[in-house]
GROMACS .gro file of C-alpha atoms in nm:
model
  347
    1MET     CA    1  -1.255   0.663   0.061
    2SER     CA    2  -1.467   0.517   0.344
    3ARG     CA    3  -1.488   0.143   0.410
    4ALA     CA    4  -1.784  -0.053   0.286
    5ALA     CA    5  -1.998  -0.185   0.556
    6SER     CA    6  -1.950  -0.542   0.656
    7ILE     CA    7  -2.188  -0.801   0.795
    8LYS     CA    8  -2.017  -0.750   1.134
    9ASP     CA    9  -2.088  -0.389   1.127
   10VAL     CA   10  -2.447  -0.456   1.058
   11ALA     CA   11  -2.465  -0.709   1.353
   12ASN     CA   12  -2.307  -0.453   1.592
   13HIS     CA   13  -2.548  -0.179   1.468
   14ALA     CA   14  -2.839  -0.394   1.516
   15GLN     CA   15  -2.711  -0.546   1.836
   16VAL     CA   16  -2.753  -0.899   1.707
   17ALA     CA   17  -2.511  -1.187   1.636
   18VAL     CA   18  -2.349  -1.220   1.290
   19GLY     CA   19  -2.527  -1.542   1.245
   20THR     CA   20  -2.870  -1.364   1.284
   21VAL     CA   21  -2.785  -1.117   1.003
   22SER     CA   22  -2.681  -1.415   0.786
   23ASN     CA   23  -3.023  -1.575   0.857
   24VAL     CA   24  -3.203  -1.251   0.766
   25LEU     CA   25  -3.019  -1.239   0.420
   26ASN     CA   26  -3.046  -1.622   0.349
   27ASN     CA   27  -3.313  -1.778   0.579
   28PRO     CA   28  -3.551  -1.501   0.678
   29ASP     CA   29  -3.807  -1.759   0.802
   30ARG     CA   30  -3.582  -1.846   1.089
   31VAL     CA   31  -3.585  -1.485   1.231
   32SER     CA   32  -3.864  -1.319   1.422
   33SER     CA   33  -4.027  -1.027   1.240
   34ARG     CA   34  -3.914  -0.792   1.514
   35THR     CA   35  -3.549  -0.890   1.483
   36LYS     CA   36  -3.578  -0.892   1.103
   37GLU     CA   37  -3.703  -0.541   1.103
   38ARG     CA   38  -3.413  -0.425   1.324
   39VAL     CA   39  -3.153  -0.591   1.096
   40LEU     CA   40  -3.296  -0.456   0.773
   41LYS     CA   41  -3.299  -0.113   0.923
   42ALA     CA   42  -2.945  -0.140   1.018
   43ILE     CA   43  -2.864  -0.260   0.662
   44ASP     CA   44  -3.029   0.035   0.521
   45GLU     CA   45  -2.875   0.295   0.753
   46LEU     CA   46  -2.523   0.150   0.693
   47GLY     CA   47  -2.572   0.102   0.310
   48PHE     CA   48  -2.465  -0.258   0.347
   49VAL     CA   49  -2.422  -0.463   0.021
   50ARG     CA   50  -2.399  -0.840   0.064
   51ASN     CA   51  -2.081  -1.001  -0.089
   52ASP     CA   52  -2.231  -1.254  -0.321
   53ALA     CA   53  -1.896  -1.360  -0.456
   54ALA     CA   54  -1.790  -1.488  -0.112
   55ARG     CA   55  -2.125  -1.659  -0.057
   56GLN     CA   56  -2.087  -1.830  -0.406
   57LEU     CA   57  -1.733  -1.956  -0.319
   58ARG     CA   58  -1.879  -2.119  -0.010
   59ALA     CA   59  -2.186  -2.266  -0.184
   60GLY     CA   60  -1.983  -2.374  -0.488
   61HIS     CA   61  -2.219  -2.216  -0.744
   62SER     CA   62  -2.385  -1.876  -0.811
   63ARG     CA   63  -2.732  -1.768  -0.904
   64THR     CA   64  -2.635  -1.699  -1.265
   65ILE     CA   65  -2.662  -1.900  -1.586
   66GLY     CA   66  -2.421  -1.882  -1.863
   67VAL     CA   67  -2.563  -1.850  -2.217
   68VAL     CA   68  -2.337  -1.879  -2.539
   69VAL     CA   69  -2.506  -1.820  -2.870
   70LEU     CA   70  -2.368  -1.815  -3.228
   71ASP     CA   71  -2.457  -1.449  -3.312
   72VAL     CA   72  -2.607  -1.215  -3.059
   73GLY     CA   73  -2.655  -0.979  -3.356
   74ASN     CA   74  -2.912  -1.231  -3.513
   75PRO     CA   75  -3.258  -1.117  -3.377
   76PHE     CA   76  -3.352  -1.489  -3.356
   77PHE     CA   77  -3.092  -1.537  -3.071
   78THR     CA   78  -3.178  -1.198  -2.917
   79SER     CA   79  -3.536  -1.306  -2.874
   80LEU     CA   80  -3.446  -1.643  -2.747
   81VAL     CA   81  -3.206  -1.508  -2.476
   82ARG     CA   82  -3.457  -1.249  -2.363
   83ALA     CA   83  -3.716  -1.535  -2.300
   84ALA     CA   84  -3.468  -1.748  -2.125
   85GLU     CA   85  -3.375  -1.443  -1.903
   86ASP     CA   86  -3.734  -1.386  -1.817
   87ALA     CA   87  -3.780  -1.754  -1.718
   88ALA     CA   88  -3.457  -1.751  -1.521
   89ALA     CA   89  -3.568  -1.447  -1.319
   90VAL     CA   90  -3.878  -1.625  -1.193
   91ASN     CA   91  -3.631  -1.877  -1.037
   92GLY     CA   92  -3.436  -1.594  -0.887
   93SER     CA   93  -3.141  -1.644  -1.145
   94ALA     CA   94  -2.974  -1.408  -1.380
   95VAL     CA   95  -2.829  -1.468  -1.730
   96LEU     CA   96  -2.475  -1.393  -1.838
   97LEU     CA   97  -2.447  -1.379  -2.212
   98GLY     CA   98  -2.155  -1.467  -2.442
   99ASP     CA   99  -2.138  -1.435  -2.828
  100SER     CA  100  -1.911  -1.704  -2.989
  101GLY     CA  101  -1.945  -1.534  -3.331
  102HIS     CA  102  -1.925  -1.893  -3.481
  103ASP     CA  103  -1.566  -1.921  -3.347
  104VAL     CA  104  -1.466  -2.229  -3.161
  105ALA     CA  105  -1.185  -2.065  -2.964
  106ARG     CA  106  -1.417  -1.789  -2.849
  107GLU     CA  107  -1.687  -2.038  -2.757
  108SER     CA  108  -1.423  -2.223  -2.544
  109HIS     CA  109  -1.321  -1.895  -2.377
  110TYR     CA  110  -1.678  -1.802  -2.274
  111ILE     CA  111  -1.731  -2.161  -2.141
  112ASP     CA  112  -1.409  -2.134  -1.935
  113LEU     CA  113  -1.504  -1.795  -1.811
  114PHE     CA  114  -1.861  -1.904  -1.699
  115GLU     CA  115  -1.726  -2.207  -1.524
  116GLU     CA  116  -1.480  -1.983  -1.332
  117GLN     CA  117  -1.773  -1.774  -1.232
  118ARG     CA  118  -1.930  -2.088  -1.088
  119VAL     CA  119  -2.253  -2.058  -1.292
  120GLN     CA  120  -2.546  -2.295  -1.210
  121GLY     CA  121  -2.538  -2.427  -1.561
  122LEU     CA  122  -2.486  -2.332  -1.922
  123LEU     CA  123  -2.729  -2.289  -2.220
  124LEU     CA  124  -2.515  -2.339  -2.542
  125SER     CA  125  -2.570  -2.308  -2.909
  126PRO     CA  126  -2.254  -2.477  -3.009
  127VAL     CA  127  -2.040  -2.412  -3.312
  128GLY     CA  128  -1.927  -2.772  -3.368
  129ASP     CA  129  -1.906  -3.113  -3.203
  130ILE     CA  130  -1.873  -3.035  -2.832
  131GLY     CA  131  -1.980  -3.365  -2.672
  132ASP     CA  132  -1.661  -3.440  -2.477
  133ARG     CA  133  -1.639  -3.088  -2.340
  134LEU     CA  134  -1.997  -3.126  -2.202
  135ASP     CA  135  -1.918  -3.446  -2.048
  136ALA     CA  136  -1.628  -3.288  -1.859
  137LEU     CA  137  -1.835  -2.998  -1.748
  138ARG     CA  138  -2.110  -3.226  -1.618
  139GLN     CA  139  -1.853  -3.428  -1.415
  140ARG     CA  140  -1.744  -3.101  -1.263
  141GLY     CA  141  -2.108  -3.013  -1.171
  142VAL     CA  142  -2.192  -2.766  -1.447
  143PRO     CA  143  -2.496  -2.917  -1.644
  144THR     CA  144  -2.541  -2.793  -1.993
  145VAL     CA  145  -2.851  -2.770  -2.223
  146LEU     CA  146  -2.795  -2.758  -2.599
  147VAL     CA  147  -3.011  -2.474  -2.753
  148ASP     CA  148  -3.113  -2.466  -3.128
  149ARG     CA  149  -2.918  -2.791  -3.161
  150LEU     CA  150  -3.052  -3.157  -3.111
  151ALA     CA  151  -2.841  -3.364  -2.888
  152ASP     CA  152  -2.695  -3.657  -3.085
  153GLU     CA  153  -2.710  -3.892  -2.777
  154ASP     CA  154  -2.886  -3.927  -2.460
  155ARG     CA  155  -2.602  -3.766  -2.269
  156TYR     CA  156  -2.749  -3.421  -2.226
  157SER     CA  157  -3.075  -3.235  -2.273
  158SER     CA  158  -3.155  -3.014  -2.580
  159VAL     CA  159  -3.415  -2.786  -2.716
  160SER     CA  160  -3.435  -2.733  -3.097
  161VAL     CA  161  -3.657  -2.696  -3.397
  162ASP     CA  162  -3.682  -2.973  -3.674
  163ASP     CA  163  -3.467  -2.782  -3.934
  164ASP     CA  164  -3.488  -3.056  -4.194
  165ALA     CA  165  -3.866  -3.034  -4.181
  166GLY     CA  166  -3.838  -2.650  -4.195
  167GLY     CA  167  -3.611  -2.667  -4.506
  168TYR     CA  168  -3.852  -2.916  -4.663
  169LEU     CA  169  -4.148  -2.681  -4.601
  170ALA     CA  170  -3.976  -2.377  -4.749
  171ALA     CA  171  -3.870  -2.556  -5.074
  172ARG     CA  172  -4.211  -2.742  -5.101
  173HIS     CA  173  -4.378  -2.400  -5.076
  174LEU     CA  174  -4.167  -2.262  -5.361
  175LEU     CA  175  -4.232  -2.574  -5.566
  176ASP     CA  176  -4.609  -2.558  -5.510
  177LEU     CA  177  -4.593  -2.206  -5.660
  178GLY     CA  178  -4.465  -2.357  -5.971
  179ARG     CA  179  -4.097  -2.253  -5.923
  180ARG     CA  180  -3.862  -2.519  -6.054
  181LYS     CA  181  -3.521  -2.355  -6.067
  182LEU     CA  182  -3.431  -2.311  -5.683
  183ALA     CA  183  -3.123  -2.183  -5.507
  184PHE     CA  184  -3.040  -2.233  -5.138
  185VAL     CA  185  -2.842  -1.939  -4.975
  186GLY     CA  186  -2.647  -2.031  -4.664
  187GLY     CA  187  -2.333  -2.125  -4.517
  188PRO     CA  188  -2.091  -2.256  -4.389
  189LEU     CA  189  -2.239  -2.614  -4.395
  190SER     CA  190  -2.040  -2.689  -4.073
  191ILE     CA  191  -2.322  -2.522  -3.897
  192ARG     CA  192  -2.568  -2.798  -3.828
  193GLN     CA  193  -2.881  -2.591  -3.863
  194VAL     CA  194  -2.766  -2.470  -4.214
  195ALA     CA  195  -2.691  -2.821  -4.326
  196ASP     CA  196  -3.020  -2.958  -4.207
  197ARG     CA  197  -3.222  -2.691  -4.376
  198LEU     CA  198  -3.038  -2.753  -4.699
  199GLY     CA  199  -3.118  -3.139  -4.650
  200GLY     CA  200  -3.483  -3.062  -4.604
  201ALA     CA  201  -3.488  -2.846  -4.924
  202ARG     CA  202  -3.311  -3.115  -5.119
  203ARG     CA  203  -3.561  -3.375  -5.006
  204ALA     CA  204  -3.840  -3.162  -5.132
  205VAL     CA  205  -3.678  -3.101  -5.461
  206THR     CA  206  -3.623  -3.465  -5.529
  207GLU     CA  207  -4.009  -3.518  -5.514
  208ALA     CA  208  -4.071  -3.268  -5.788
  209ASP     CA  209  -4.025  -3.345  -6.159
  210GLY     CA  210  -3.798  -3.117  -6.337
  211ALA     CA  211  -3.692  -2.923  -6.025
  212THR     CA  212  -3.326  -2.835  -5.941
  213LEU     CA  213  -3.160  -2.685  -5.638
  214GLU     CA  214  -2.842  -2.488  -5.656
  215PHE     CA  215  -2.631  -2.438  -5.333
  216LEU     CA  216  -2.500  -2.082  -5.305
  217ASP     CA  217  -2.249  -2.058  -5.017
  218SER     CA  218  -2.298  -1.720  -4.834
  219ASN     CA  219  -2.010  -1.807  -4.588
  220GLY     CA  220  -2.198  -1.608  -4.324
  221GLN     CA  221  -2.529  -1.538  -4.184
  222THR     CA  222  -2.569  -1.154  -4.208
  223VAL     CA  223  -2.745  -0.905  -4.427
  224LEU     CA  224  -2.417  -0.825  -4.591
  225ALA     CA  225  -2.339  -1.186  -4.670
  226GLY     CA  226  -2.694  -1.196  -4.835
  227ARG     CA  227  -2.628  -0.890  -5.033
  228GLY     CA  228  -2.304  -1.038  -5.157
  229VAL     CA  229  -2.483  -1.334  -5.291
  230GLY     CA  230  -2.745  -1.120  -5.454
  231ASN     CA  231  -2.476  -0.916  -5.626
  232SER     CA  232  -2.316  -1.236  -5.769
  233LEU     CA  233  -2.663  -1.357  -5.898
  234VAL     CA  234  -2.751  -1.043  -6.090
  235GLU     CA  235  -2.428  -1.070  -6.289
  236ARG     CA  236  -2.598  -1.362  -6.466
  237SER     CA  237  -2.835  -1.314  -6.750
  238ARG     CA  238  -3.203  -1.307  -6.662
  239GLY     CA  239  -3.242  -1.645  -6.800
  240GLU     CA  240  -2.977  -1.793  -6.565
  241LEU     CA  241  -3.146  -1.658  -6.252
  242PRO     CA  242  -3.321  -1.895  -6.007
  243ASP     CA  243  -3.686  -1.847  -5.994
  244GLY     CA  244  -3.712  -1.943  -5.638
  245ILE     CA  245  -3.463  -1.866  -5.346
  246PHE     CA  246  -3.458  -2.015  -5.008
  247CYS     CA  247  -3.223  -1.845  -4.752
  248ALA     CA  248  -3.093  -2.017  -4.436
  249ASN     CA  249  -3.210  -1.721  -4.232
  250ASP     CA  250  -3.410  -1.400  -4.264
  251LEU     CA  251  -3.099  -1.171  -4.247
  252LEU     CA  252  -2.959  -1.339  -4.548
  253ALA     CA  253  -3.288  -1.320  -4.724
  254LEU     CA  254  -3.315  -0.942  -4.648
  255GLY     CA  255  -2.967  -0.889  -4.793
  256VAL     CA  256  -3.070  -1.080  -5.115
  257MET     CA  257  -3.375  -0.881  -5.141
  258GLN     CA  258  -3.194  -0.553  -5.102
  259SER     CA  259  -2.949  -0.638  -5.387
  260LEU     CA  260  -3.200  -0.779  -5.619
  261THR     CA  261  -3.477  -0.504  -5.583
  262MET     CA  262  -3.311  -0.192  -5.475
  263MET     CA  263  -2.978  -0.224  -5.676
  264HIS     CA  264  -3.074  -0.434  -5.979
  265ASP     CA  265  -3.441  -0.406  -6.045
  266VAL     CA  266  -3.528  -0.769  -6.012
  267ARG     CA  267  -3.898  -0.809  -5.922
  268ILE     CA  268  -3.990  -1.008  -5.605
  269PRO     CA  269  -4.194  -1.242  -5.633
  270ASP     CA  270  -4.260  -1.185  -6.008
  271ASP     CA  271  -3.903  -1.276  -6.123
  272VAL     CA  272  -3.775  -1.448  -5.817
  273ALA     CA  273  -3.987  -1.585  -5.524
  274LEU     CA  274  -3.788  -1.540  -5.188
  275ILE     CA  275  -3.836  -1.705  -4.865
  276GLY     CA  276  -3.624  -1.680  -4.527
  277TYR     CA  277  -3.597  -1.860  -4.204
  278ASP     CA  278  -3.668  -1.756  -3.835
  279ASP     CA  279  -3.956  -1.507  -3.902
  280ILE     CA  280  -3.774  -1.215  -3.716
  281ASP     CA  281  -3.962  -0.895  -3.656
  282PHE     CA  282  -3.794  -0.730  -3.959
  283ALA     CA  283  -3.942  -0.991  -4.190
  284VAL     CA  284  -4.292  -0.836  -4.204
  285SER     CA  285  -4.158  -0.483  -4.232
  286ALA     CA  286  -3.931  -0.544  -4.535
  287VAL     CA  287  -3.972  -0.346  -4.853
  288VAL     CA  288  -4.149  -0.662  -4.981
  289PRO     CA  289  -4.278  -0.848  -4.677
  290LEU     CA  290  -4.088  -1.163  -4.633
  291SER     CA  291  -4.227  -1.511  -4.627
  292SER     CA  292  -4.041  -1.712  -4.360
  293ILE     CA  293  -4.021  -2.034  -4.164
  294ARG     CA  294  -4.119  -1.941  -3.816
  295GLN     CA  295  -3.935  -2.074  -3.510
  296PRO     CA  296  -4.096  -2.044  -3.163
  297THR     CA  297  -3.807  -1.849  -3.017
  298GLU     CA  298  -3.975  -1.759  -2.690
  299ALA     CA  299  -4.084  -2.121  -2.619
  300ILE     CA  300  -3.736  -2.233  -2.699
  301GLY     CA  301  -3.590  -1.996  -2.444
  302ARG     CA  302  -3.831  -2.088  -2.178
  303THR     CA  303  -3.789  -2.464  -2.238
  304ALA     CA  304  -3.418  -2.430  -2.214
  305ILE     CA  305  -3.445  -2.287  -1.860
  306GLU     CA  306  -3.693  -2.565  -1.769
  307LEU     CA  307  -3.460  -2.839  -1.896
  308LEU     CA  308  -3.166  -2.679  -1.703
  309SER     CA  309  -3.376  -2.680  -1.384
  310GLU     CA  310  -3.440  -3.051  -1.441
  311GLU     CA  311  -3.070  -3.114  -1.486
  312LEU     CA  312  -2.999  -2.930  -1.153
  313ASP     CA  313  -3.253  -3.151  -0.977
  314ALA     CA  314  -3.069  -3.449  -0.830
  315GLN     CA  315  -3.390  -3.652  -0.860
  316HIS     CA  316  -3.409  -3.593  -1.229
  317PRO     CA  317  -3.421  -3.946  -1.401
  318ARG     CA  318  -3.308  -3.875  -1.756
  319HIS     CA  319  -3.207  -3.615  -2.009
  320ARG     CA  320  -3.482  -3.485  -2.248
  321ALA     CA  321  -3.450  -3.368  -2.609
  322VAL     CA  322  -3.745  -3.121  -2.703
  323VAL     CA  323  -3.797  -3.064  -3.079
  324PHE     CA  324  -4.042  -2.804  -3.190
  325THR     CA  325  -4.226  -2.802  -3.525
  326PRO     CA  326  -4.163  -2.495  -3.743
  327GLU     CA  327  -4.427  -2.316  -3.934
  328LEU     CA  328  -4.453  -2.156  -4.281
  329VAL     CA  329  -4.550  -1.789  -4.286
  330VAL     CA  330  -4.657  -1.683  -4.630
  331ARG     CA  331  -4.617  -1.295  -4.734
  332GLN     CA  332  -4.571  -1.114  -5.044
  333SER     CA  333  -4.219  -1.218  -5.125
  334THR     CA  334  -4.355  -1.547  -5.251
  335ALA     CA  335  -4.727  -1.501  -5.281
  336GLY     CA  336  -4.754  -1.151  -5.415
  337ALA     CA  337  -5.086  -0.987  -5.331
  338ALA     CA  338  -5.233  -1.317  -5.209
  339ALA     CA  339  -5.349  -1.317  -4.834
  340PRO     CA  340  -5.082  -1.429  -4.578
  341ALA     CA  341  -5.128  -1.777  -4.425
  342VAL     CA  342  -4.957  -2.003  -4.164
  343LEU     CA  343  -4.903  -2.351  -4.256
  344THR     CA  344  -4.750  -2.648  -4.071
  345PRO     CA  345  -4.496  -2.882  -4.223
  346VAL     CA  346  -4.613  -3.186  -4.430
  347PRO     CA  347  -4.518  -3.503  -4.216
   0.00000   0.00000   0.00000
């Protein structure tokens, strides 16, 4: 196997100094156009590929950004990461993705791995309380931005959605439709977003006379977890079924819908009004188009990169917490044949 061409080989081939080749690669403005053309021709003829790993060791960091999310299988996170990747590319950076799977040890593994790779910084949707770890990372020169989680203190930047307001809006919508026996499907409650959405729903229910809210722990955030909850519901008599269900995300809602309508002949929304959260692409194409709480996933991804750029700027005076307002998207799963509408939360 032939040896890969080195920067010294390029210099010899172009009859220039090694430093000149380095400038062409890293500081092209310092090199005349004639010399630059000769070096680039030598690079092409030799098939030279720059050794970024060595350059990163000398610089102390790379042009990559580590991203750790809770569940890459959730279209919400897929869309968010894609937007972050597009924004990072504008700045000449690339994204490395890790999926924690809601597992603390796996999250820690990815953080360690990305730090070893000398990433510029991290975007992290954390499993639990991780403040001390973020402080240690920052002290070692690795800034971190929390994504889909509001920072508790002014120690680091974050970009999130007001999940309490979103939960309130979802339950308020079901109550405004005349539903009074509500159920919330989600879990585990150790996930901050799930707990906040449940908290907002409870707040709405306390404002409605005669309304109740039952918590149904899905112990997961997948379609299969939602289908399991749906199967347990239909074991009840029709009179014991909730008349309105709010799911912590759309995947759960789609699973509940599959169980109720396709396997057990429960009519949506006639018997049970159903609403999800995230407004993923599959929501509109469900068997019964799904009402949902919309999060601005692309804006979240872009803003996360913007906040990380500020963290990397030595002149940046403070950390920022950006909180977006969710929207209610009404479709047939709650409103039947009524025309869809988009509403904003009640303050």
